[in-house]
PDB file of C-alpha atoms and ligand atoms in Angstrom:
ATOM      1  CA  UNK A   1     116.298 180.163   1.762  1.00 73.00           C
ATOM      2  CA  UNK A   2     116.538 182.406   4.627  1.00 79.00           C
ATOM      3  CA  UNK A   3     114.327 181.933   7.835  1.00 93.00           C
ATOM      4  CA  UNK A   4     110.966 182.604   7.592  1.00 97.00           C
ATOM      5  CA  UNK A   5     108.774 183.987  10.967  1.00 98.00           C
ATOM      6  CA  UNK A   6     106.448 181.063  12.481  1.00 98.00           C
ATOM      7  CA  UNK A   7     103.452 184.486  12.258  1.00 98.00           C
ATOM      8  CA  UNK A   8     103.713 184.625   8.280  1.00 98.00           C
ATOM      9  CA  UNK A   9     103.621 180.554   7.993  1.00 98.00           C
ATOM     10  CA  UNK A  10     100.227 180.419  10.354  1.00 98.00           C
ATOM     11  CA  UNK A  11      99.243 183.767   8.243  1.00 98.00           C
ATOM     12  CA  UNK A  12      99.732 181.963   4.795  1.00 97.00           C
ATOM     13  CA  UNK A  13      98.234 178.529   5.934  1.00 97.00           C
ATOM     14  CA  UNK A  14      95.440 179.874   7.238  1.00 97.00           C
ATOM     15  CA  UNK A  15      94.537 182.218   3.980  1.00 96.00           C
ATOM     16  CA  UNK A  16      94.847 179.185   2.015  1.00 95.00           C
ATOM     17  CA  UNK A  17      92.616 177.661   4.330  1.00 94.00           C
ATOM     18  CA  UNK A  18      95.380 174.870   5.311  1.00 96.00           C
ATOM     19  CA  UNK A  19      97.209 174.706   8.777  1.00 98.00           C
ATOM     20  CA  UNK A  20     100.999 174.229   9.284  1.00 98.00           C
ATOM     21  CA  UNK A  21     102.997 171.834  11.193  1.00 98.00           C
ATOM     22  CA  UNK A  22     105.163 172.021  14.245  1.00 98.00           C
ATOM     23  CA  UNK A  23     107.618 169.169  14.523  1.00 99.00           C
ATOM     24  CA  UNK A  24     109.688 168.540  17.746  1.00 98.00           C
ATOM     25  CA  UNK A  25     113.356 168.910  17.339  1.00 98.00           C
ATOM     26  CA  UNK A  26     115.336 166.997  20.295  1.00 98.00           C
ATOM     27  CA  UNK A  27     118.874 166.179  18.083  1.00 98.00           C
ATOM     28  CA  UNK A  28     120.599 168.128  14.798  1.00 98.00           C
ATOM     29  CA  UNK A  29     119.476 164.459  13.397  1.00 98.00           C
ATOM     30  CA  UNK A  30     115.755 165.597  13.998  1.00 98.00           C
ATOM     31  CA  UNK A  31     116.421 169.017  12.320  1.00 98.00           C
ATOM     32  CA  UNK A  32     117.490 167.435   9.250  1.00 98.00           C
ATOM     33  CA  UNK A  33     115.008 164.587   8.782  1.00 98.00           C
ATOM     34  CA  UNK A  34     112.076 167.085   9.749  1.00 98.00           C
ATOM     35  CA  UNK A  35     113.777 169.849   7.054  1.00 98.00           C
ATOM     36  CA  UNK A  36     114.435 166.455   4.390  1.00 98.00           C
ATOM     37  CA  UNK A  37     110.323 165.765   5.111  1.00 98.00           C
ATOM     38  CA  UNK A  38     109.400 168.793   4.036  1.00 98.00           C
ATOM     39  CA  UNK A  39     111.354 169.437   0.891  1.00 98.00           C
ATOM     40  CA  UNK A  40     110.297 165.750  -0.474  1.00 98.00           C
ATOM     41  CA  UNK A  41     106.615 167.361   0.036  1.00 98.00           C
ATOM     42  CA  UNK A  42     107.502 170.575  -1.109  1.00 97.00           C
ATOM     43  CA  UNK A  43     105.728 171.960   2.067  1.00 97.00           C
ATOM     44  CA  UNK A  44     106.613 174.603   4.701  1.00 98.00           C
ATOM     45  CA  UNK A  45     107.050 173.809   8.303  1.00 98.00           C
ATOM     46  CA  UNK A  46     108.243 174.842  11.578  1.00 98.00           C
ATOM     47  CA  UNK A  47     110.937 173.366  13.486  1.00 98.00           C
ATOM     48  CA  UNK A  48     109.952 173.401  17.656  1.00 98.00           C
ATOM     49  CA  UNK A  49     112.787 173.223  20.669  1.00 98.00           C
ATOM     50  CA  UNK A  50     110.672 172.771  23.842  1.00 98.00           C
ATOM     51  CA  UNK A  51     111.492 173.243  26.884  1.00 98.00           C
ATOM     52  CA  UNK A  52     112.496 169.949  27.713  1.00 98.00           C
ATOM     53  CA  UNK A  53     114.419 169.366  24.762  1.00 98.00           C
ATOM     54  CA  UNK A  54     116.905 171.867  26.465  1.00 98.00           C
ATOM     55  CA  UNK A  55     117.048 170.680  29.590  1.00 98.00           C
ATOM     56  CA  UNK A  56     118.415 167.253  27.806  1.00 98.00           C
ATOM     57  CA  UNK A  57     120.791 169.707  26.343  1.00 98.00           C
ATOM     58  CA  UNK A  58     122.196 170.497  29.915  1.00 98.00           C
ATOM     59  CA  UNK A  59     119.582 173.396  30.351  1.00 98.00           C
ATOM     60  CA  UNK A  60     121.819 175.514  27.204  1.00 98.00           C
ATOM     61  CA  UNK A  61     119.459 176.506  24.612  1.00 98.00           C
ATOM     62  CA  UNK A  62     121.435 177.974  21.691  1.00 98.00           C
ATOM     63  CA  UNK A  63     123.898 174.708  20.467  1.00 98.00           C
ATOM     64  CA  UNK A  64     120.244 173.534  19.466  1.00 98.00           C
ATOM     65  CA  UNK A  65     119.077 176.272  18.394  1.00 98.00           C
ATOM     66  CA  UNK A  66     121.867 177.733  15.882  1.00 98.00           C
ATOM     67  CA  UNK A  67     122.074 174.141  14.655  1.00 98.00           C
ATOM     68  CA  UNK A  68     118.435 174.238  13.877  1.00 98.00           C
ATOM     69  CA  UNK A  69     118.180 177.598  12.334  1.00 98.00           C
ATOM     70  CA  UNK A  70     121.240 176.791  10.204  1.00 97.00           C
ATOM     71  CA  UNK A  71     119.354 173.771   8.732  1.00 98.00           C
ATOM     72  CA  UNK A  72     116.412 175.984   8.605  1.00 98.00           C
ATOM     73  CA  UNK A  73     118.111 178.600   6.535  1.00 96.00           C
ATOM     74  CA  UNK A  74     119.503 176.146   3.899  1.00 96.00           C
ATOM     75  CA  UNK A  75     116.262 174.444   3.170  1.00 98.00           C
ATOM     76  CA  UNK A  76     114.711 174.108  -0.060  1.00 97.00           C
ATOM     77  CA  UNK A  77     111.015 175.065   1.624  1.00 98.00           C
ATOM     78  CA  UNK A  78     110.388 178.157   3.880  1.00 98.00           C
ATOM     79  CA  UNK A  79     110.733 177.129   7.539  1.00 98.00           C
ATOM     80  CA  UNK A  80     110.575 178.767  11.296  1.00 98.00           C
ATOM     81  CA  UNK A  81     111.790 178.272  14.399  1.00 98.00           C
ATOM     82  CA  UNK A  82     109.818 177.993  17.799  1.00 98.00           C
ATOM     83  CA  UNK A  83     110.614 177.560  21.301  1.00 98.00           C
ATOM     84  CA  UNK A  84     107.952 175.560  22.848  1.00 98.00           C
ATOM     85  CA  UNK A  85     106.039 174.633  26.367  1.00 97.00           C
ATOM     86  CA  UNK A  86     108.016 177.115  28.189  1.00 97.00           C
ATOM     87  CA  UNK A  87     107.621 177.402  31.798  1.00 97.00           C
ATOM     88  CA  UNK A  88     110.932 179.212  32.726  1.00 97.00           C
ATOM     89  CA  UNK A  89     110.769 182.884  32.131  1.00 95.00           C
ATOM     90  CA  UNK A  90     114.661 183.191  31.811  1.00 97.00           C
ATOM     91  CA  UNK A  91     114.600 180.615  28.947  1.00 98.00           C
ATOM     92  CA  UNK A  92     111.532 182.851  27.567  1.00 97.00           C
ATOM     93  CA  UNK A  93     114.330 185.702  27.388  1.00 96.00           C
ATOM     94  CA  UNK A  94     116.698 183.733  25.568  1.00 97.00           C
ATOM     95  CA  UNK A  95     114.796 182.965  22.809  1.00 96.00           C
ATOM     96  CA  UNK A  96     114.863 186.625  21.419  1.00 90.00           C
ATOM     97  CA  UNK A  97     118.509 186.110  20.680  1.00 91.00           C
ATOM     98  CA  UNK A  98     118.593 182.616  19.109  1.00 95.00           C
ATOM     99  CA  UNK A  99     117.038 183.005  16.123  1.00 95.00           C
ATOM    100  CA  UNK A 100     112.964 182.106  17.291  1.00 98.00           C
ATOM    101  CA  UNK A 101     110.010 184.176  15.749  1.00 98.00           C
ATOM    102  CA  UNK A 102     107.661 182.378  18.176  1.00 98.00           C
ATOM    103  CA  UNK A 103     107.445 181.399  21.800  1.00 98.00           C
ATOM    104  CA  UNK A 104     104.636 179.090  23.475  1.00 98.00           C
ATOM    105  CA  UNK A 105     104.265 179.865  27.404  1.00 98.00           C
ATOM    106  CA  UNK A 106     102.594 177.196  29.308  1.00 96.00           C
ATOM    107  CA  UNK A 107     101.083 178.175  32.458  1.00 95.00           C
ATOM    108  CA  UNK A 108      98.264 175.976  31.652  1.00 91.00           C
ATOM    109  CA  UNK A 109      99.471 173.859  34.745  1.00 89.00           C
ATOM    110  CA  UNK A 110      98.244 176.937  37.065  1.00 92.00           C
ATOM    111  CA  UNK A 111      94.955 178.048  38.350  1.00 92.00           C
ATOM    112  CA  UNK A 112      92.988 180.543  35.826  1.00 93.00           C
ATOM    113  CA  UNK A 113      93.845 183.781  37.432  1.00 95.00           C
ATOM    114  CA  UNK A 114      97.722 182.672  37.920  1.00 95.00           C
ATOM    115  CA  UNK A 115      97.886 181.483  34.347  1.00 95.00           C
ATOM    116  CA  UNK A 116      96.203 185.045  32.837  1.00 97.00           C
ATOM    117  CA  UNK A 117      98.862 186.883  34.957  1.00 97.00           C
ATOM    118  CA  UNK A 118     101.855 184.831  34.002  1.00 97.00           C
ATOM    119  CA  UNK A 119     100.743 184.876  30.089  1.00 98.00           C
ATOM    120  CA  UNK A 120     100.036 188.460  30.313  1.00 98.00           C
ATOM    121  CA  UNK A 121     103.694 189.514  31.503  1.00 98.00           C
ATOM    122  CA  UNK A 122     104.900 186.570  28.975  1.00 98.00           C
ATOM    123  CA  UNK A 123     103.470 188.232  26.141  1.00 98.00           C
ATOM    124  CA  UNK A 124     104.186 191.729  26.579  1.00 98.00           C
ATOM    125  CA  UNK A 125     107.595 190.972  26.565  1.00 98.00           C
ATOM    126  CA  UNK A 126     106.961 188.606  23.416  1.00 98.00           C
ATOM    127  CA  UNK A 127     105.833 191.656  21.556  1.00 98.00           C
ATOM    128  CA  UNK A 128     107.955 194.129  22.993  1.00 98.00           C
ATOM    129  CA  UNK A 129     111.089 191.677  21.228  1.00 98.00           C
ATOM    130  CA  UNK A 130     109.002 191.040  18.073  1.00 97.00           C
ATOM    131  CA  UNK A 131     107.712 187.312  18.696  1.00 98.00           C
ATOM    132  CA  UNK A 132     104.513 185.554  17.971  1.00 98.00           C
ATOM    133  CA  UNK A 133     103.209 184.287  21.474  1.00 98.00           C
ATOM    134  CA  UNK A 134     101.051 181.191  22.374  1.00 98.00           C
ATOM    135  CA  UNK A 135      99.656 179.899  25.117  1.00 97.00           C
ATOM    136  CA  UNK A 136      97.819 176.650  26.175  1.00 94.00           C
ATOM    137  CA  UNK A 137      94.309 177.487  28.511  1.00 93.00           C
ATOM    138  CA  UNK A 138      92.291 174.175  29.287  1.00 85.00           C
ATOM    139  CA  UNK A 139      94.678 171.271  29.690  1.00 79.00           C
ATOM    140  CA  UNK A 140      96.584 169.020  27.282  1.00 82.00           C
ATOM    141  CA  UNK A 141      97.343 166.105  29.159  1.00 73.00           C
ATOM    142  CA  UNK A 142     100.117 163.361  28.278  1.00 74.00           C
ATOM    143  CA  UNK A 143     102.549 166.350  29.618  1.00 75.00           C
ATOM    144  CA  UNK A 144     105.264 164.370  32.054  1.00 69.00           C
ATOM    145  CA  UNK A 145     103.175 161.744  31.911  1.00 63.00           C
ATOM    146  CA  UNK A 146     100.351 163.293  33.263  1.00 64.00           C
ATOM    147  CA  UNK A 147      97.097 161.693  32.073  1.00 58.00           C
ATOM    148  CA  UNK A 148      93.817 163.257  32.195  1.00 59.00           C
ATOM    149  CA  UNK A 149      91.109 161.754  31.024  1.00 55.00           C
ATOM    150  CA  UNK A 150      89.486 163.158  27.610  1.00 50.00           C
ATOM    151  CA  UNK A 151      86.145 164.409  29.647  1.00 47.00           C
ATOM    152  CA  UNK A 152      88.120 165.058  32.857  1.00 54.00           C
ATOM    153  CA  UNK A 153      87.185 168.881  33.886  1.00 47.00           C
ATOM    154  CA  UNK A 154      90.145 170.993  32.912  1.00 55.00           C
ATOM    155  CA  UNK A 155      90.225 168.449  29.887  1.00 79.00           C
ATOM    156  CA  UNK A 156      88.635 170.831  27.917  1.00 92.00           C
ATOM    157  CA  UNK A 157      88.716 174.269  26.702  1.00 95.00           C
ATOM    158  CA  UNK A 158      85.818 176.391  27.498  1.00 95.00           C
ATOM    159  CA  UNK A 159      84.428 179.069  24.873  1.00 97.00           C
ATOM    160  CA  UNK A 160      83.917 182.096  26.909  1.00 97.00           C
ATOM    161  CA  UNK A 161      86.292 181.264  29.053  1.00 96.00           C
ATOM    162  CA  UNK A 162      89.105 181.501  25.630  1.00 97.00           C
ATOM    163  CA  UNK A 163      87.203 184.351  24.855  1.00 98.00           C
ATOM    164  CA  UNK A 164      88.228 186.204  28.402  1.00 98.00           C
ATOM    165  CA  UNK A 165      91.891 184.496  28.498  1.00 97.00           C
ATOM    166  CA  UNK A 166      92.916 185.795  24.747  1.00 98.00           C
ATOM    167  CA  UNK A 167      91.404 189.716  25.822  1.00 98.00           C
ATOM    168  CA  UNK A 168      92.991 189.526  29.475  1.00 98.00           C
ATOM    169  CA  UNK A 169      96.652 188.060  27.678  1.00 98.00           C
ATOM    170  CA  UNK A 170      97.083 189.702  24.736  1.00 98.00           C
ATOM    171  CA  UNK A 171      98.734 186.266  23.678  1.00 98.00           C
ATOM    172  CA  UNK A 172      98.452 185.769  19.274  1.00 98.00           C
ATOM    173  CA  UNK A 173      97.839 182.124  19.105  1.00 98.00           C
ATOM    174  CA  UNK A 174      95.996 179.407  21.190  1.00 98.00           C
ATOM    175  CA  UNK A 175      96.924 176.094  22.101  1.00 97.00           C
ATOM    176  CA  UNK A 176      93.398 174.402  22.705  1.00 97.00           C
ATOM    177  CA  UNK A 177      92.255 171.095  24.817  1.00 95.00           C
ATOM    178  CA  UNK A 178      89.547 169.461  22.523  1.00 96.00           C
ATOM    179  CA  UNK A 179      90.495 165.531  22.897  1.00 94.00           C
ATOM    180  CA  UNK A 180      94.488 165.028  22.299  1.00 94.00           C
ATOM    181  CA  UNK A 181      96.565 164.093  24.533  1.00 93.00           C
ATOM    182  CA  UNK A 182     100.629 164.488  24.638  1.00 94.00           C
ATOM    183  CA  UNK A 183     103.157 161.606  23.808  1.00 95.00           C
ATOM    184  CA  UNK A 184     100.412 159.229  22.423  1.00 95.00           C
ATOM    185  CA  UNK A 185     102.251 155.900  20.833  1.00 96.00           C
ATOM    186  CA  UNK A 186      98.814 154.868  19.218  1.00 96.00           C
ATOM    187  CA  UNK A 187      96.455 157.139  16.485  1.00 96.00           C
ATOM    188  CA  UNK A 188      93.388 156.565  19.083  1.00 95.00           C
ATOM    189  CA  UNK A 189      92.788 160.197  19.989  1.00 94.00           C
ATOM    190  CA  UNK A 190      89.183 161.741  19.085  1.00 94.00           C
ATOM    191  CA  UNK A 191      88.748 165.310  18.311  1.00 96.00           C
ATOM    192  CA  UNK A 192      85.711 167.285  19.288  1.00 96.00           C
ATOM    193  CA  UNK A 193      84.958 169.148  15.986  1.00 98.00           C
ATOM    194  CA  UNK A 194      81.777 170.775  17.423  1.00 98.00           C
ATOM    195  CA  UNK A 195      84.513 172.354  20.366  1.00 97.00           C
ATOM    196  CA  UNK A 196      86.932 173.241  17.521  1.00 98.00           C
ATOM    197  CA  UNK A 197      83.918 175.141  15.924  1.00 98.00           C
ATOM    198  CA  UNK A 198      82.904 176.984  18.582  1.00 98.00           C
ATOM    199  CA  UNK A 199      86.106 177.930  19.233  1.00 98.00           C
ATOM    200  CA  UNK A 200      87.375 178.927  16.038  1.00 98.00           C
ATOM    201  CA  UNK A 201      84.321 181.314  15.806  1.00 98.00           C
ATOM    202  CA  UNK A 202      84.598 182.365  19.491  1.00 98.00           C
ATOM    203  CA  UNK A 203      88.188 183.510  19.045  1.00 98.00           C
ATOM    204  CA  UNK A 204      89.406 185.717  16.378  1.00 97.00           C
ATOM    205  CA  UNK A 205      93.436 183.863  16.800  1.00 98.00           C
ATOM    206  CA  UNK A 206      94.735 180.884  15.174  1.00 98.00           C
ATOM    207  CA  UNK A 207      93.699 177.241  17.076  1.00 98.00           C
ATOM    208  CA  UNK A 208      96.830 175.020  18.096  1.00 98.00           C
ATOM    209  CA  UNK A 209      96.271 171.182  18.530  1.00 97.00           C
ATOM    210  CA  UNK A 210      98.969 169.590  20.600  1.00 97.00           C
ATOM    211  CA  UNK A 211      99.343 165.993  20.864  1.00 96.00           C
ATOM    212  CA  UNK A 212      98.887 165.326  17.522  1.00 97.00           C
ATOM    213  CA  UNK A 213     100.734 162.036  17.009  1.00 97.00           C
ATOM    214  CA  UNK A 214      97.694 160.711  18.750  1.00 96.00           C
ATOM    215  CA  UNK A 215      95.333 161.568  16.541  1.00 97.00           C
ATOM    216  CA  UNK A 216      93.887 159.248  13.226  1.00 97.00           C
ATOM    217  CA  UNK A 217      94.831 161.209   9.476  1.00 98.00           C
ATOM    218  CA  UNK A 218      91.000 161.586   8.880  1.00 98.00           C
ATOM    219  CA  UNK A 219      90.501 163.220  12.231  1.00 98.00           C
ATOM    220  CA  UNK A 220      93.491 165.412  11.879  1.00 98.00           C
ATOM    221  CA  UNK A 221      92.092 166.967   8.481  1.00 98.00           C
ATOM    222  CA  UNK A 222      88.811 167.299  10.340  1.00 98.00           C
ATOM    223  CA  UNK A 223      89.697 169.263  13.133  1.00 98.00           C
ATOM    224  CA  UNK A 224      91.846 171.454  10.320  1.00 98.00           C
ATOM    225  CA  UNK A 225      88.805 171.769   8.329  1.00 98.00           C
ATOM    226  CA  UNK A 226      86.924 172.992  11.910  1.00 98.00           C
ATOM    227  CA  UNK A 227      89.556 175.488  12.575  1.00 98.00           C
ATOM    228  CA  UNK A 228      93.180 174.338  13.315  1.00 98.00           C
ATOM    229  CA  UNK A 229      96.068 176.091  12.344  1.00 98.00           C
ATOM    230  CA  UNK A 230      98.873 175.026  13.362  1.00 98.00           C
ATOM    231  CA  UNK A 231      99.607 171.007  14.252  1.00 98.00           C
ATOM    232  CA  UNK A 232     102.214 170.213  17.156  1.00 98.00           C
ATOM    233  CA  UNK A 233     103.917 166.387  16.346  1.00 98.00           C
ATOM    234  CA  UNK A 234     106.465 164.929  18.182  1.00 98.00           C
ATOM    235  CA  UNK A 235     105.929 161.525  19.436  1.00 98.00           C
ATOM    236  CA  UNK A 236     105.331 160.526  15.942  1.00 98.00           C
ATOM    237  CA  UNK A 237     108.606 161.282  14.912  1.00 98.00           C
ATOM    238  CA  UNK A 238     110.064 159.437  17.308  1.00 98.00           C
ATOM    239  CA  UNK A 239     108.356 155.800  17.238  1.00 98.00           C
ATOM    240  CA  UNK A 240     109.883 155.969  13.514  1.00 98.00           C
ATOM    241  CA  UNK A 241     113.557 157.387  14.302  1.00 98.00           C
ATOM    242  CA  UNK A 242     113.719 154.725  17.068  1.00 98.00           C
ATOM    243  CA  UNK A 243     112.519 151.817  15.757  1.00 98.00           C
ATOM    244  CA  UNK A 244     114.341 152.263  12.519  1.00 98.00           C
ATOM    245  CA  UNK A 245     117.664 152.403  15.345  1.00 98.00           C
ATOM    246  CA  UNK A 246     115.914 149.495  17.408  1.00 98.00           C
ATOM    247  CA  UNK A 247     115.669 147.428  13.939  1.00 98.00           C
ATOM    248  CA  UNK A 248     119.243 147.807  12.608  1.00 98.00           C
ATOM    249  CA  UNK A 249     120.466 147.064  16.034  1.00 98.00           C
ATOM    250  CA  UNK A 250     118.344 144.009  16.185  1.00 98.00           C
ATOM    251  CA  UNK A 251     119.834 142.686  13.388  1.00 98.00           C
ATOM    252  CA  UNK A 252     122.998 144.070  13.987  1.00 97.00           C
ATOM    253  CA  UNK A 253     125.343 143.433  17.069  1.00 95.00           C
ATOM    254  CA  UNK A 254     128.650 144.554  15.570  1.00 97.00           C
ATOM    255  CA  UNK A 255     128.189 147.800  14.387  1.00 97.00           C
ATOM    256  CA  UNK A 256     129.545 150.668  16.578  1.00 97.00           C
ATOM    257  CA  UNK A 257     129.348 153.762  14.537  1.00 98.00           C
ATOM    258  CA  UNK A 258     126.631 155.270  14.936  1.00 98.00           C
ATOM    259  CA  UNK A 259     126.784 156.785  11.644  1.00 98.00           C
ATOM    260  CA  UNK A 260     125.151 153.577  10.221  1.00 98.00           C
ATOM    261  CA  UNK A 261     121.665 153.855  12.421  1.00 98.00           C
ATOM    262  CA  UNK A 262     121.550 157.135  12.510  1.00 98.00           C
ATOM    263  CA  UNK A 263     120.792 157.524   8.432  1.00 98.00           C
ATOM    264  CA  UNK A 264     118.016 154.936   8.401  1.00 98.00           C
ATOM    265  CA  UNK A 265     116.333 156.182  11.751  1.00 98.00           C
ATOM    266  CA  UNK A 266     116.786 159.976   9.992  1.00 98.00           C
ATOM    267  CA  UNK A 267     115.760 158.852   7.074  1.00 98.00           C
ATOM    268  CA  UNK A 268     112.559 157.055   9.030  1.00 98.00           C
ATOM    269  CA  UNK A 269     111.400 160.357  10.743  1.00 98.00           C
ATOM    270  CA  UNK A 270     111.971 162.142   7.022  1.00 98.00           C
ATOM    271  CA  UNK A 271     109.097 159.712   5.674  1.00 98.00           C
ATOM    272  CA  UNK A 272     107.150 160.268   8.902  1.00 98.00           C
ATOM    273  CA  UNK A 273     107.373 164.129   8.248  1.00 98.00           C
ATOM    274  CA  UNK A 274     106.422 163.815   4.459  1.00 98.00           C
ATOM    275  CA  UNK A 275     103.128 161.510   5.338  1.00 98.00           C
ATOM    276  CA  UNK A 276     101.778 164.167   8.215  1.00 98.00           C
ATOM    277  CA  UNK A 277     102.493 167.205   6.136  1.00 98.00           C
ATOM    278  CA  UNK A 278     100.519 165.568   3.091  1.00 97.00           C
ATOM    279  CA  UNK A 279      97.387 165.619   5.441  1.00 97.00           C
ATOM    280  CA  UNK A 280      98.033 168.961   7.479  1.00 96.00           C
ATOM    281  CA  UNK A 281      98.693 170.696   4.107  1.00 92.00           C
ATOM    282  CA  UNK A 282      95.951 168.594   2.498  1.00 83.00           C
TER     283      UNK A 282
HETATM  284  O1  G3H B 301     104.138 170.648  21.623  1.00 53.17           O
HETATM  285  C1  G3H B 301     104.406 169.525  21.158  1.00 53.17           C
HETATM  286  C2  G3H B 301     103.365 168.612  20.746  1.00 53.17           C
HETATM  287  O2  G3H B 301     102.197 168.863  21.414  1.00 53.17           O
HETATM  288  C3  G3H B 301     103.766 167.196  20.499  1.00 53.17           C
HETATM  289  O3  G3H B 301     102.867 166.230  21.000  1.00 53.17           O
HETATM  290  O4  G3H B 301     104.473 164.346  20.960  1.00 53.17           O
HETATM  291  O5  G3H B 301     102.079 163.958  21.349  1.00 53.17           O
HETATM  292  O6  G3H B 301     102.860 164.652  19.098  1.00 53.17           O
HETATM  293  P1  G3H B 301     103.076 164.713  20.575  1.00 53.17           P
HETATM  294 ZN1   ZN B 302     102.498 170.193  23.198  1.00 53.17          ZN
END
């Protein structure tokens, strides 16, 4: 199958009145479990290199990248590629040449005003190069361990304040902050469906929820049913890849290629992939 753009998998999902999922890719190993998830489910999906992820590359985006969108373009299911929680505007650049449909910027760190600017220059390049665009306006926490509490001001994402931000930025999707938090090891996160409403009818783009390992099955098929599109998941994957590793070593002190954890901790996130698709694609 040949890459599909992240803009016609949001388009589709949302028509059938579904939302697709964004899975973190750190390793080629993630690529292939997250690609082996989605065929056993027969569901499409999008595979996401953020920023960090290529900084624990050695800062060099395109070894992940081509490995990814060669796994992408042999799958059995359609499948994009998106570079995500950029903050660098030279890695921005790169991503036009890689093989990405679809960039998230993050200036959500900054003031309003500095964030509006910083998208707005973001996405006019985005479109100029032919790439969906997202940005984040109201905080996510969990980012670099940065906590902020769920009713913490900047916690949230404010109506007519999305309202101004989408107009002034031109950006085509929007990450939201309405009760999940990044990097969550436990499924304790509550959504605020009444937020996601008001939201989804305040803003005529597709909704992003990041920090979505966080949040409980039930309220993840909520908040899809109040207006999210498109489902961010990392964390998730990883508390299966590395205790399936964590396990076999346990029980296991003379193995040394790594050939032999790697399939079961692969094979781990695959599962992980095929359960969270079942409820985004519900
Ligand atoms: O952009 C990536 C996601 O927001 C992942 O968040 O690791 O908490 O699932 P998570
Ligand atoms: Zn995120």
């Amino acid at each position: 199958m040949t890459l599909r753009s992240t803009d016609e998998l949001i388009t589709e999902a949302r028509a059938g009145g579904r939302a697709v999922a964004a899975f973190n890719v750190i390793t080629l190993e993630h690529a292939e479990g997250i690609v082996a998830g989605a065929e056993q489910v027969g569901v499409p999906v999008i595979l996401q290199i953020s920023e960090n992820a290529v900084k624990f590359h050695g800062g060099s985006l395109l070894p992940i990248a081509r490995a990814s969108a060669a796994v992408a373009q042999s799958a059995g299911v359609p499948v994009s590629l998106h570079l995500d929680h950029v903050e660098d505007e030279a890695l921005l650049r790169q991503a036009a040449d890689a093989g990405f449909s679809s960039v998230m910027f993050d200036a959500s760190h900054a003031e309003y005003a500095e964030n509006v600017e910083a998208t707005r220059r973001a996405a006019e390049w985005a479109h100029r190069n032919g790439l969906l665009i997202e940005a984040e306006l109201g905080q996510v926490g969990g980012k670099d361990g940065v906590h902020l509490g769920a009713h913490e001001p900047g916690a949230r994402t404010d109506p007519d304040e999305a309202v101004a931000y989408v107009a002034a930025t031109g950006v085509d999707a929007l990450a939201v902050a309405v009760g999940s938090s990044h990097a969550m090891t436990t499924r304790t996160a509550g959504l605020d469906f009444e937020l996601i409403e008001r939201l989804r009818d305040a803003v005529a783009i597709p909704l992003v929820l990041h920090g979505s390992s966080g949040v409980p099955d039930e309220a993840l098929a909520a908040g899809i049913r109040a207006g999210i599109v498109k489902v961010n998941i990392g964390t998730a994957l990883n508390l299966a890849y590395t205790g399936a590793v964590r396990s076999f070593l346990d029980a296991d002190a003379k193995t040394v290629d790594p050939r032999k954890f790697l399939k079961p901790a692969r094979a781990a996130l695959a599962e992980t992939v095929a359960q969270m698709l079942a409820v985004v694609s519900g």
